[in-house]
Every structure is written in structure tokens, then in C-alpha cells.
Coordinates of C-alpha atoms and ligand atoms in Angstrom, one line a residue:
M1 CA 183.1 332.8 -124.4
S2 CA 185.6 330.0 -124.1
V3 CA 184.6 326.6 -122.5
L4 CA 187.1 324.5 -120.7
E5 CA 186.4 320.9 -119.9
V6 CA 187.9 319.1 -117.0
E7 CA 187.2 315.8 -115.2
T8 CA 187.4 317.3 -111.7
L9 CA 187.2 321.0 -110.8
I10 CA 188.5 322.1 -107.4
I11 CA 187.2 325.5 -106.3
G12 CA 189.5 327.2 -103.8
G13 CA 193.3 327.4 -103.5
G14 CA 193.7 327.2 -99.7
Q15 CA 195.0 324.1 -97.8
A16 CA 191.8 322.2 -98.6
G17 CA 192.1 322.7 -102.4
L18 CA 195.8 321.8 -102.3
A19 CA 195.3 318.7 -100.3
M20 CA 192.5 317.6 -102.7
S21 CA 194.8 318.1 -105.6
E22 CA 197.5 316.0 -104.0
H23 CA 195.2 313.0 -103.4
L24 CA 193.7 313.2 -106.9
S25 CA 197.1 313.3 -108.4
K26 CA 198.1 310.2 -106.4
R27 CA 195.2 308.4 -108.1
G28 CA 196.0 309.7 -111.6
A29 CA 192.8 311.7 -111.7
P30 CA 193.0 314.8 -113.9
H31 CA 191.8 318.0 -112.3
L32 CA 192.1 321.8 -112.2
I33 CA 192.2 324.2 -109.2
V34 CA 190.6 327.7 -109.6
E35 CA 191.3 330.3 -106.9
R36 CA 189.7 333.7 -107.1
N37 CA 192.7 335.5 -105.6
R38 CA 196.1 334.0 -104.7
I39 CA 197.1 330.7 -103.0
A40 CA 196.4 330.8 -99.3
E41 CA 194.6 334.2 -99.7
R42 CA 192.9 334.1 -96.4
W43 CA 196.1 333.7 -94.5
R44 CA 197.5 336.6 -96.5
S45 CA 194.7 339.1 -96.2
E46 CA 192.2 338.0 -93.6
R47 CA 194.4 337.4 -90.5
W48 CA 196.1 339.8 -88.2
D49 CA 199.9 340.6 -88.5
S50 CA 201.2 338.8 -85.4
L51 CA 199.1 335.7 -85.9
V52 CA 200.9 332.4 -85.5
A53 CA 199.5 328.9 -85.9
N54 CA 197.5 327.6 -83.0
G55 CA 199.3 324.3 -83.1
P56 CA 203.1 323.6 -83.1
A57 CA 204.8 323.1 -86.4
W58 CA 205.2 319.3 -85.9
H59 CA 201.4 319.1 -85.9
D60 CA 199.8 322.0 -87.9
R61 CA 201.0 320.8 -91.4
F62 CA 200.4 318.3 -94.1
P63 CA 201.6 314.8 -93.1
C64 CA 204.0 314.7 -96.1
R65 CA 205.8 318.0 -95.7
T66 CA 207.5 319.7 -92.7
F67 CA 208.1 323.4 -92.2
S68 CA 211.6 324.3 -92.9
G69 CA 213.4 326.8 -90.5
I70 CA 210.9 326.3 -87.6
D71 CA 211.5 324.4 -84.4
P72 CA 209.0 321.6 -84.6
D73 CA 207.7 322.7 -81.2
G74 CA 207.5 326.3 -82.4
F75 CA 204.5 328.0 -84.0
A76 CA 204.6 329.1 -87.6
T77 CA 203.8 332.7 -88.3
K78 CA 201.0 333.5 -90.8
D79 CA 203.7 334.5 -93.3
Q80 CA 205.4 331.1 -92.9
I81 CA 202.1 329.4 -93.4
V82 CA 201.6 331.3 -96.6
E83 CA 205.2 330.4 -97.8
Y84 CA 204.5 326.7 -96.9
L85 CA 201.3 326.5 -98.9
V86 CA 202.7 328.5 -101.8
A87 CA 205.8 326.1 -101.9
Y88 CA 203.4 323.2 -101.7
A89 CA 201.3 324.6 -104.6
E90 CA 204.5 325.1 -106.7
Q91 CA 205.3 321.4 -106.8
I92 CA 201.7 320.4 -107.7
A93 CA 201.6 319.1 -111.3
A94 CA 198.0 320.0 -111.9
P95 CA 197.1 323.4 -113.3
I96 CA 196.2 326.1 -110.8
H97 CA 194.4 329.1 -112.2
C98 CA 194.6 332.0 -109.7
G99 CA 192.6 335.1 -110.2
V100 CA 189.6 333.1 -111.4
E101 CA 186.4 333.3 -109.4
V102 CA 183.5 330.9 -109.8
K103 CA 180.5 333.3 -110.0
A104 CA 177.9 330.5 -110.3
L105 CA 177.9 326.8 -110.3
H106 CA 175.1 324.8 -111.9
K107 CA 174.2 321.2 -112.5
S108 CA 174.3 320.5 -116.2
D109 CA 172.8 317.5 -118.0
E110 CA 175.6 317.1 -120.5
S111 CA 178.8 317.2 -118.5
G112 CA 177.8 317.1 -114.9
F113 CA 178.5 320.7 -113.8
R114 CA 178.9 324.1 -115.3
A115 CA 181.0 326.7 -113.6
E116 CA 180.6 330.3 -114.8
T117 CA 183.9 331.9 -113.9
S118 CA 185.4 335.3 -114.3
L119 CA 187.4 333.8 -117.2
G120 CA 184.7 331.8 -119.0
V121 CA 182.8 328.6 -118.5
I122 CA 184.3 325.4 -117.1
E123 CA 182.5 322.1 -117.5
A124 CA 183.3 319.4 -115.1
T125 CA 182.2 315.8 -114.3
N126 CA 183.1 316.3 -110.6
V127 CA 183.3 319.5 -108.5
V128 CA 184.9 319.9 -105.1
V129 CA 184.0 323.1 -103.2
A130 CA 186.9 323.9 -101.0
T131 CA 186.1 327.6 -100.4
G132 CA 186.9 327.5 -96.7
P133 CA 185.4 326.8 -93.3
F134 CA 185.2 330.5 -92.4
Q135 CA 183.9 332.4 -95.4
R136 CA 181.9 335.5 -94.3
P137 CA 182.7 337.4 -91.1
V138 CA 179.7 337.7 -88.8
V139 CA 179.2 341.1 -87.1
P140 CA 176.0 341.1 -85.0
T141 CA 173.9 344.2 -85.5
L142 CA 174.1 345.1 -81.8
V143 CA 175.7 348.5 -81.7
P144 CA 174.3 350.7 -84.4
A145 CA 176.6 352.5 -86.9
G146 CA 176.8 356.2 -86.3
T147 CA 177.8 356.1 -82.7
G148 CA 181.3 357.3 -83.6
I149 CA 182.9 354.0 -82.5
V150 CA 185.0 352.1 -85.0
Q151 CA 183.6 348.6 -85.4
I152 CA 185.6 345.9 -87.2
H153 CA 185.5 342.1 -87.4
S154 CA 188.6 340.2 -86.3
A155 CA 189.1 339.3 -90.0
S156 CA 189.9 343.0 -90.6
Y157 CA 192.0 343.5 -87.5
R158 CA 195.7 343.9 -88.3
N159 CA 197.5 345.4 -85.3
P160 CA 196.9 347.9 -82.4
G161 CA 198.2 350.8 -84.4
Q162 CA 195.3 350.5 -86.8
L163 CA 192.8 351.5 -84.1
P164 CA 192.1 355.0 -83.0
A165 CA 193.6 356.0 -79.6
G166 CA 191.4 354.9 -76.7
A167 CA 190.0 351.9 -75.1
V168 CA 188.9 348.8 -77.0
L169 CA 186.0 346.4 -76.5
V170 CA 186.7 342.9 -77.8
I171 CA 183.6 340.8 -78.2
G172 CA 184.2 337.0 -78.3
C173 CA 186.6 334.9 -76.4
G174 CA 187.7 332.2 -78.8
S175 CA 191.3 332.0 -79.9
S176 CA 190.9 335.2 -82.0
G177 CA 189.2 337.3 -79.3
A178 CA 191.5 336.1 -76.5
Q179 CA 194.7 336.6 -78.6
I180 CA 193.7 340.1 -79.9
A181 CA 192.7 341.3 -76.4
D182 CA 196.0 340.1 -75.1
E183 CA 197.9 341.9 -77.9
L184 CA 196.0 345.1 -77.3
L185 CA 196.7 344.9 -73.5
R186 CA 200.4 344.4 -74.2
A187 CA 200.3 347.4 -76.5
G188 CA 199.1 349.5 -73.6
R189 CA 195.5 349.7 -74.5
R190 CA 192.7 349.7 -72.0
V191 CA 190.7 346.5 -72.9
H192 CA 187.3 345.2 -72.2
L193 CA 186.6 341.6 -73.2
S194 CA 183.2 340.0 -73.5
V195 CA 183.5 336.3 -72.5
G196 CA 180.9 333.8 -73.6
P197 CA 180.9 330.0 -73.1
H198 CA 184.3 328.5 -74.2
N199 CA 186.7 325.6 -73.8
R200 CA 190.2 326.4 -72.9
P201 CA 192.5 323.4 -72.9
P202 CA 196.0 323.6 -71.4
R203 CA 198.7 324.6 -73.9
R204 CA 201.1 322.0 -72.4
Y205 CA 200.6 319.4 -69.7
R206 CA 203.1 316.8 -68.5
E207 CA 205.5 317.9 -71.2
R208 CA 203.1 317.4 -74.1
D209 CA 201.2 320.0 -76.1
F210 CA 197.5 319.9 -76.0
V211 CA 197.2 318.9 -79.7
W212 CA 199.1 315.8 -78.7
W213 CA 196.7 315.1 -75.9
L214 CA 193.6 315.7 -78.1
G215 CA 195.1 313.2 -80.5
V216 CA 195.8 310.4 -78.1
L217 CA 192.5 311.0 -76.3
G218 CA 190.7 310.6 -79.6
E219 CA 189.3 314.2 -79.5
W220 CA 190.4 315.2 -82.9
D221 CA 188.5 312.2 -84.3
A222 CA 185.3 313.1 -82.5
K223 CA 182.6 312.7 -85.0
A224 CA 180.5 315.3 -86.7
V225 CA 177.8 316.9 -84.7
A226 CA 174.3 317.9 -85.9
P227 CA 174.3 321.3 -87.6
D228 CA 172.2 322.9 -84.9
T229 CA 174.3 321.7 -82.0
E230 CA 175.5 324.6 -79.8
H231 CA 179.0 325.6 -80.9
V232 CA 181.4 326.2 -78.0
T233 CA 184.4 328.1 -79.0
I234 CA 187.9 327.0 -78.1
A235 CA 190.4 329.5 -76.8
V236 CA 194.1 328.5 -77.5
S237 CA 197.1 330.5 -78.3
G238 CA 200.5 329.9 -79.9
A239 CA 201.4 333.6 -79.5
N240 CA 204.6 334.5 -77.6
G241 CA 205.8 330.9 -77.7
G242 CA 202.4 329.5 -76.7
H243 CA 200.5 329.6 -73.4
T244 CA 197.3 328.5 -71.9
V245 CA 194.5 331.0 -72.3
D246 CA 193.5 332.0 -68.8
F247 CA 190.9 334.7 -68.5
R248 CA 191.6 335.1 -64.8
D249 CA 195.2 336.0 -65.7
L250 CA 194.0 338.5 -68.3
A251 CA 191.8 340.1 -65.6
A252 CA 194.7 340.2 -63.2
R253 CA 196.7 342.0 -65.8
G254 CA 194.1 344.7 -66.2
I255 CA 191.5 343.5 -68.8
T256 CA 187.9 344.1 -67.7
L257 CA 186.0 340.9 -68.3
L258 CA 182.3 341.1 -69.2
G259 CA 179.6 338.5 -69.9
R260 CA 178.0 337.9 -73.3
A261 CA 177.0 341.1 -75.1
E262 CA 173.2 341.1 -75.3
S263 CA 171.8 344.4 -76.4
Y264 CA 172.3 348.2 -76.9
R265 CA 170.0 350.8 -75.6
D266 CA 170.4 354.6 -75.3
G267 CA 174.1 354.6 -75.6
V268 CA 174.6 351.7 -73.2
I269 CA 175.7 348.1 -74.1
H270 CA 174.1 345.5 -71.9
F271 CA 175.9 342.2 -70.9
S272 CA 174.5 339.0 -69.6
P273 CA 175.3 338.3 -65.9
D274 CA 176.8 334.9 -67.1
L275 CA 180.5 335.8 -66.8
A276 CA 181.2 333.7 -63.6
R277 CA 179.3 330.7 -65.2
N278 CA 181.3 331.0 -68.4
I279 CA 184.6 331.2 -66.6
A280 CA 183.7 328.3 -64.4
R281 CA 182.7 326.2 -67.4
G282 CA 186.0 327.1 -69.1
D283 CA 187.9 326.1 -65.9
A284 CA 186.0 322.8 -65.8
N285 CA 186.9 322.1 -69.4
Y286 CA 190.5 322.8 -68.6
L287 CA 190.6 320.5 -65.6
S288 CA 188.7 317.8 -67.5
V289 CA 191.6 317.7 -70.0
L290 CA 194.1 317.3 -67.2
D291 CA 191.9 314.5 -65.7
A292 CA 191.7 312.7 -69.0
A293 CA 195.4 313.1 -69.6
D294 CA 196.3 311.7 -66.1
A295 CA 194.0 308.7 -66.7
Y296 CA 195.7 308.1 -70.0
V297 CA 199.1 308.2 -68.4
V298 CA 198.1 305.6 -65.9
Q299 CA 196.3 303.4 -68.4
Q300 CA 199.3 303.4 -70.8
G301 CA 201.9 303.3 -68.1
L302 CA 203.6 306.4 -69.6
D303 CA 206.6 308.1 -67.9
L304 CA 205.5 311.7 -68.1
P305 CA 206.3 313.9 -65.1
E306 CA 203.4 314.9 -62.8
E307 CA 202.4 318.5 -62.8
P308 CA 200.3 319.3 -59.8
L309 CA 200.8 323.1 -60.1
A310 CA 198.8 323.0 -63.4
R311 CA 195.7 322.3 -61.2
E312 CA 195.9 325.5 -59.3
I313 CA 193.2 327.9 -60.5
A314 CA 193.9 331.5 -59.6
P315 CA 191.4 333.3 -57.3
D316 CA 188.3 334.9 -58.8
P317 CA 189.0 338.4 -60.0
P318 CA 186.5 341.0 -58.6
C319 CA 184.7 341.2 -61.9
L320 CA 183.3 337.7 -61.4
S321 CA 181.5 338.4 -58.1
N322 CA 180.5 341.9 -59.2
P323 CA 180.1 341.7 -63.0
V324 CA 179.6 344.8 -65.1
C325 CA 176.3 344.3 -66.9
E326 CA 176.0 347.8 -68.4
L327 CA 178.7 349.7 -70.1
N328 CA 178.5 353.2 -71.6
P329 CA 181.3 353.0 -74.2
A330 CA 181.6 356.8 -74.5
A331 CA 182.0 357.1 -70.7
A332 CA 184.5 354.3 -70.7
G333 CA 186.6 355.9 -73.4
I334 CA 185.9 353.1 -75.9
T335 CA 186.7 354.1 -79.4
S336 CA 186.8 350.7 -81.1
I337 CA 184.9 347.4 -81.0
I338 CA 186.4 344.3 -82.4
W339 CA 183.9 341.6 -83.2
A340 CA 185.7 338.2 -82.8
T341 CA 182.3 336.6 -83.4
G342 CA 183.1 334.0 -86.0
Y343 CA 182.1 333.3 -89.5
A344 CA 179.2 332.1 -91.6
R345 CA 179.1 330.3 -94.9
D346 CA 178.5 331.9 -98.2
F347 CA 177.3 329.4 -100.8
G348 CA 174.9 331.8 -102.6
W349 CA 176.9 331.2 -105.9
V350 CA 176.2 327.4 -105.7
K351 CA 173.0 326.8 -107.6
I352 CA 172.8 323.1 -106.8
D353 CA 170.2 321.4 -104.6
A354 CA 172.7 320.2 -102.0
F355 CA 171.6 322.4 -99.0
D356 CA 168.9 322.1 -96.3
H357 CA 166.3 324.8 -95.8
K358 CA 168.7 326.8 -93.6
G359 CA 171.5 326.7 -96.2
H360 CA 173.6 324.0 -94.4
P361 CA 175.4 321.8 -96.9
L362 CA 173.9 318.3 -97.0
H363 CA 176.6 315.6 -97.2
Q364 CA 178.2 312.5 -95.6
R365 CA 181.9 313.1 -95.0
G366 CA 181.8 315.7 -97.8
V367 CA 180.0 313.5 -100.3
S368 CA 176.7 315.2 -101.3
A369 CA 173.6 313.5 -102.5
V370 CA 174.2 315.0 -106.0
P371 CA 176.5 312.6 -107.8
G372 CA 179.9 314.2 -108.4
F373 CA 179.4 317.1 -106.1
Y374 CA 181.6 317.4 -102.9
F375 CA 182.4 319.7 -100.0
L376 CA 185.8 319.8 -98.4
G377 CA 187.3 321.8 -95.5
L378 CA 184.0 322.5 -93.6
P379 CA 184.1 322.4 -89.8
W380 CA 183.2 318.9 -88.6
L381 CA 183.0 317.6 -92.2
S382 CA 183.9 314.2 -90.9
R383 CA 185.3 315.0 -87.4
R384 CA 186.7 317.7 -85.2
A385 CA 189.9 317.9 -87.2
S386 CA 188.2 318.6 -90.5
A387 CA 188.8 322.3 -90.7
F388 CA 192.4 322.1 -89.6
I389 CA 195.4 321.8 -91.9
W390 CA 196.3 318.2 -91.1
G391 CA 192.7 317.1 -90.7
V392 CA 191.6 318.3 -94.1
W393 CA 194.3 316.1 -95.6
H394 CA 192.5 312.9 -94.5
D395 CA 189.1 314.1 -95.7
A396 CA 190.7 314.9 -99.1
D397 CA 192.1 311.4 -99.3
Y398 CA 188.6 310.0 -98.7
L399 CA 187.0 312.2 -101.3
A400 CA 189.7 311.4 -103.9
E401 CA 189.0 307.7 -103.4
H402 CA 185.3 308.4 -103.9
I403 CA 186.0 310.5 -107.0
A404 CA 188.4 307.9 -108.5
A405 CA 185.7 305.1 -108.0
R406 CA 183.1 307.3 -109.6
N407 CA 185.3 308.1 -112.6
G408 CA 186.0 304.4 -112.9
S409 CA 182.4 303.4 -113.0
L410 CA 181.5 306.3 -115.4
Q411 CA 184.3 305.0 -117.8
A412 CA 183.1 301.4 -117.5
T413 CA 179.5 302.5 -118.3
A414 CA 180.8 304.5 -121.3
S415 CA 182.8 301.6 -122.7
I416 CA 179.7 299.3 -122.5
R417 CA 177.7 301.8 -124.6
Ligands
FAD1 C1 192.1 333.4 -87.2 C2 192.2 331.9 -87.7 C3 193.3 331.2 -87.3 C4 193.4 329.9 -87.7 N1 194.5 329.2 -87.3 C5 194.6 327.9 -87.6 C6 195.8 327.1 -87.2 O1 196.7 327.6 -86.5 N2 195.9 325.8 -87.6 C7 194.9 325.2 -88.4 O2 195.1 324.0 -88.7 N3 193.8 325.9 -88.8 C8 193.7 327.2 -88.4 N4 192.5 327.9 -88.8 C9 191.5 327.2 -89.5 C10 191.7 326.8 -91.0 O3 192.9 326.1 -91.1 C11 191.8 328.1 -91.8 O4 190.6 328.7 -91.8 C12 192.2 327.8 -93.3 O5 192.3 329.0 -94.0 C13 191.2 326.9 -94.0 O6 191.7 326.5 -95.3 P1 190.7 326.1 -96.5 O7 191.6 325.8 -97.7 O8 189.7 325.1 -96.1 O9 189.9 327.5 -96.7 P2 190.5 328.9 -97.1 O10 191.8 329.2 -96.6 O11 189.4 329.8 -96.7 O12 190.6 328.9 -98.7 C14 189.5 328.9 -99.5 C15 189.9 329.6 -100.8 O13 188.8 329.6 -101.7 C16 188.8 330.8 -102.4 N5 187.4 331.0 -102.9 C17 186.3 331.3 -102.2 N6 185.2 331.4 -103.0 C18 185.7 331.2 -104.3 C19 185.1 331.2 -105.5 N7 183.7 331.4 -105.7 N8 185.8 331.0 -106.7 C20 187.2 330.8 -106.5 N9 187.8 330.8 -105.3 C21 187.1 331.0 -104.2 C22 189.2 331.9 -101.4 O14 189.8 333.0 -102.0 C23 190.3 331.1 -100.6 O15 191.6 331.3 -101.0 C24 192.4 329.2 -88.5 C25 191.3 330.0 -88.9 C26 191.2 331.3 -88.5 C27 190.0 332.1 -88.9

């Protein structure tokens, strides 16, 4: 079996791996990227057909490269994101080995780390694990298999035509669930949508996109939270030119809203009676962004037009006062369930003592306690922006600086010997 030696091994050829390469190159630090499939594979094969970026093209990109052929206020399609990342990879000088999977990663006394890959062994002084913030789709074992209902995760959803005829139950109201439910409704499907706690910032307010507001209000820089902090999903959409996600509007257009899915008994799905509370909480989050934006306008003396209509919340749809807490999918004609229920991590192949007892990576801004071992691209790695295309750029810069300093001190030690 061949053994390849490299100073820094980057595992993963998504935006995080590419950003890491860019920043190591700037510091003259030799490295190699391995990617088990193709560059930007998750955008190619784990996203639905009509998906567009959640943020406008001026924002959802690397700081050093714009999208060509897209209005900066427009939203890149998933194919344009793939093209963008592939073009980016093509101008990277470092070697990128696609089709090479790291099957196991060990600490090794001699070199630092030993990666057992599908192509042989790679020994590295430093390793950056950039295998994604969203690695393994989570499908709760709520509705048993064998009921005749097709059940897929949002990572496997492509388009309405993929689903059998009939009504659809979408579970989860983050950006994926809200967008997929909307798409199915527009395609003429009868849709039921299970809505849990969520934030739903305005798409635009006072002539600025919400990503701009989150930036000036310091929200993107909000610091990492403890691993066990309750995660509240965020519902935003760049679809159809971009719009505020408003569950009241979806209900008015015909979607049946339900609370959180809780259990399944005797052919009936049971939902929590929390729908009104979840919608109210989402509205409060929406209004709080408007309040913070208004305060910022005053504080900075900005000339941005007032937008009082944005504060008008539509009346409660009937499903809020009289929520459906039990649903017999067969009686409702439901033939498919789409679980838009998020992702878990999958670091089973990393045989290094850098995780807590629950399997959460242990690190400070991506720097683990194991010298030379780094994580990049995880949600909240250093701040809210860490899992997003432009946020990972800054985390990669920080890690590259750390790696360059470590390489420098290792070389200095070697020269003294
Ligand atoms: C539906 C959805 C929409 C999103 N929309 C946006 C958006 O609009 N804007 C935005 O900024 N962010 C968005 N994100 C968040 C984030 O930008 C993406 O998840 C992005 O793909 C993360 O890039 P990454 O490089 O960190 O990880 P990934 O894209 O997951 O890349 C990791 C790579 O590692 C490879 N890999 C994994 N394990 C191994 C191994 N053992 N050996 C070798 N290779 C391996 C994988 O094949 C993969 O290509 C979205 C996420 C989702 C799920």
C-alpha cells in the first residue's frame, strides 16, 4: 500500500475545505485536499432541484470572488453554487484528490496523523476535518415503516414529481421545511406542515436584506453557544426572488398547520398543542428584528425609508385557535412524509480523542486539544456565521494562522536538534 506524506491534510472538498486551502496557500503552507466524491458534492446530490441560496449573491460567497451572471441582489441556484465552487477549486494550486474517502483517521507517533483512505495511507503533521456542518440526515423513528407511506428526509427530496400522488406531510419548519411545503403547495399538492419553535426574520426591511441587518446588528458574530443549548431553527427563503417566511400566509393559501409531531399510535400521528405558541414566538422574533433595525437606523442616523406595513401581522388562521392534534394519514390521503428535521454529525471514522462523551467535537474556534488537529465548518464553530459560505472563510483564516505558527515552531524545534 502506498504512503503519501503531507504537511497538512484537508478532509472535505466543500466550501470549508476550499477556504482552508486558500488561506494555507496564502501562508505558503503545503497541503492536500481529499474529497470522497466531487467538489461541492452536497450541493450536487443532497439538495432539492429548485433550491437557491438563502442569502443574496452579494453576501453568500467568498469575500474574494463574486458570482458571475447573477444580480448581486439575486439568489444563486444550487447549480450556480456548484459552478462557483468548482471554478474556485480549479484555480487552487494545491492538489485536490477527488474520489478519495478517509475511512479512518488515527493519531500516530511518528508523523502526527495517519489517514487510511480508499487510495492508501496519508501521513500528515496537521489535519483539518472539513466534512460539513450537516453530515447525516436525521429521521426520527416516529412513524413506523410498513404503513405504506413514503418517508424521505429533505436531503433526499428533489421535486414534487418524485412523490406519489396524494397529500404530503412535511415535518419541520426551518428553511428546508418551509420552502419544500411552499413548493408542494404551488405544485397543487394538499400539504400539512408541522411547525415547531422557529425564528423567521424579515426577508427585506427598509430596503435592506435581512443578512445585511444581521450583519450590522452583530448577529452573525454572535458567539458560540454551549452544545446542549436548544437549537431554534431559522426559516428564510430566497425562492421565487426571496420572501419572508410567513406561516399565516401559508395557512391562508391552504396549508394545514400542525404543532410539533410527537408520537404515532394505531395509525394516528399525534401533534403537540403548541402551534399557536410556536407561531407567536416566530412573530415575536420577526418583530424584534424590525425593532432592532429601527433602533439602529435612529442610532446611526440612516436615511432608510420607514416601512410601517411590515409590522402588520395577518389575523390568526383557524388552525391556531382550533389546532389539529391527531391526524390519521390514511384518512387525510397522505401518501408521503418529508422529514425536514435536520442533521447529525458523523465522526465515527475519526479515531482521535477530540470528542466529549456525547460525541461533540471539543475545540476552541476549531482548534482541538490534540496538537495539529482541527475542525472547520461546524455550526457555531466560532460564531453564528461559521457554517455559512462567507463565515467559514474567516474561520479558515484563523486556523491557517494557527497551523502556520505550529509549523514554524515545529521547524524551529527540528533545526535546534
Ligand atoms: C438545504 C441547505 C441549504 C443551505 N443553504 C445555504 C445558503 O444558502 N448559504 C450558505 O451560506 N449556507 C447554506 N447552507 C449551509 C452550508 O453552507 C452548507 O451545508 C455547505 O454545504 C457546507 O459546506 P462545507 O464545506 O462545510 O461542508 P459540505 O458541503 O458538507 O462538504 C463536506 C465534504 O466532505 C466530504 N466528506 C465527508 N466525509 C468525508 C471523508 N471521510 N473523506 C473524504 N471526504 C469526505 C463530503 O463528500 C463533502 O463534499 C445550507 C445547508 C443546507 C442543508
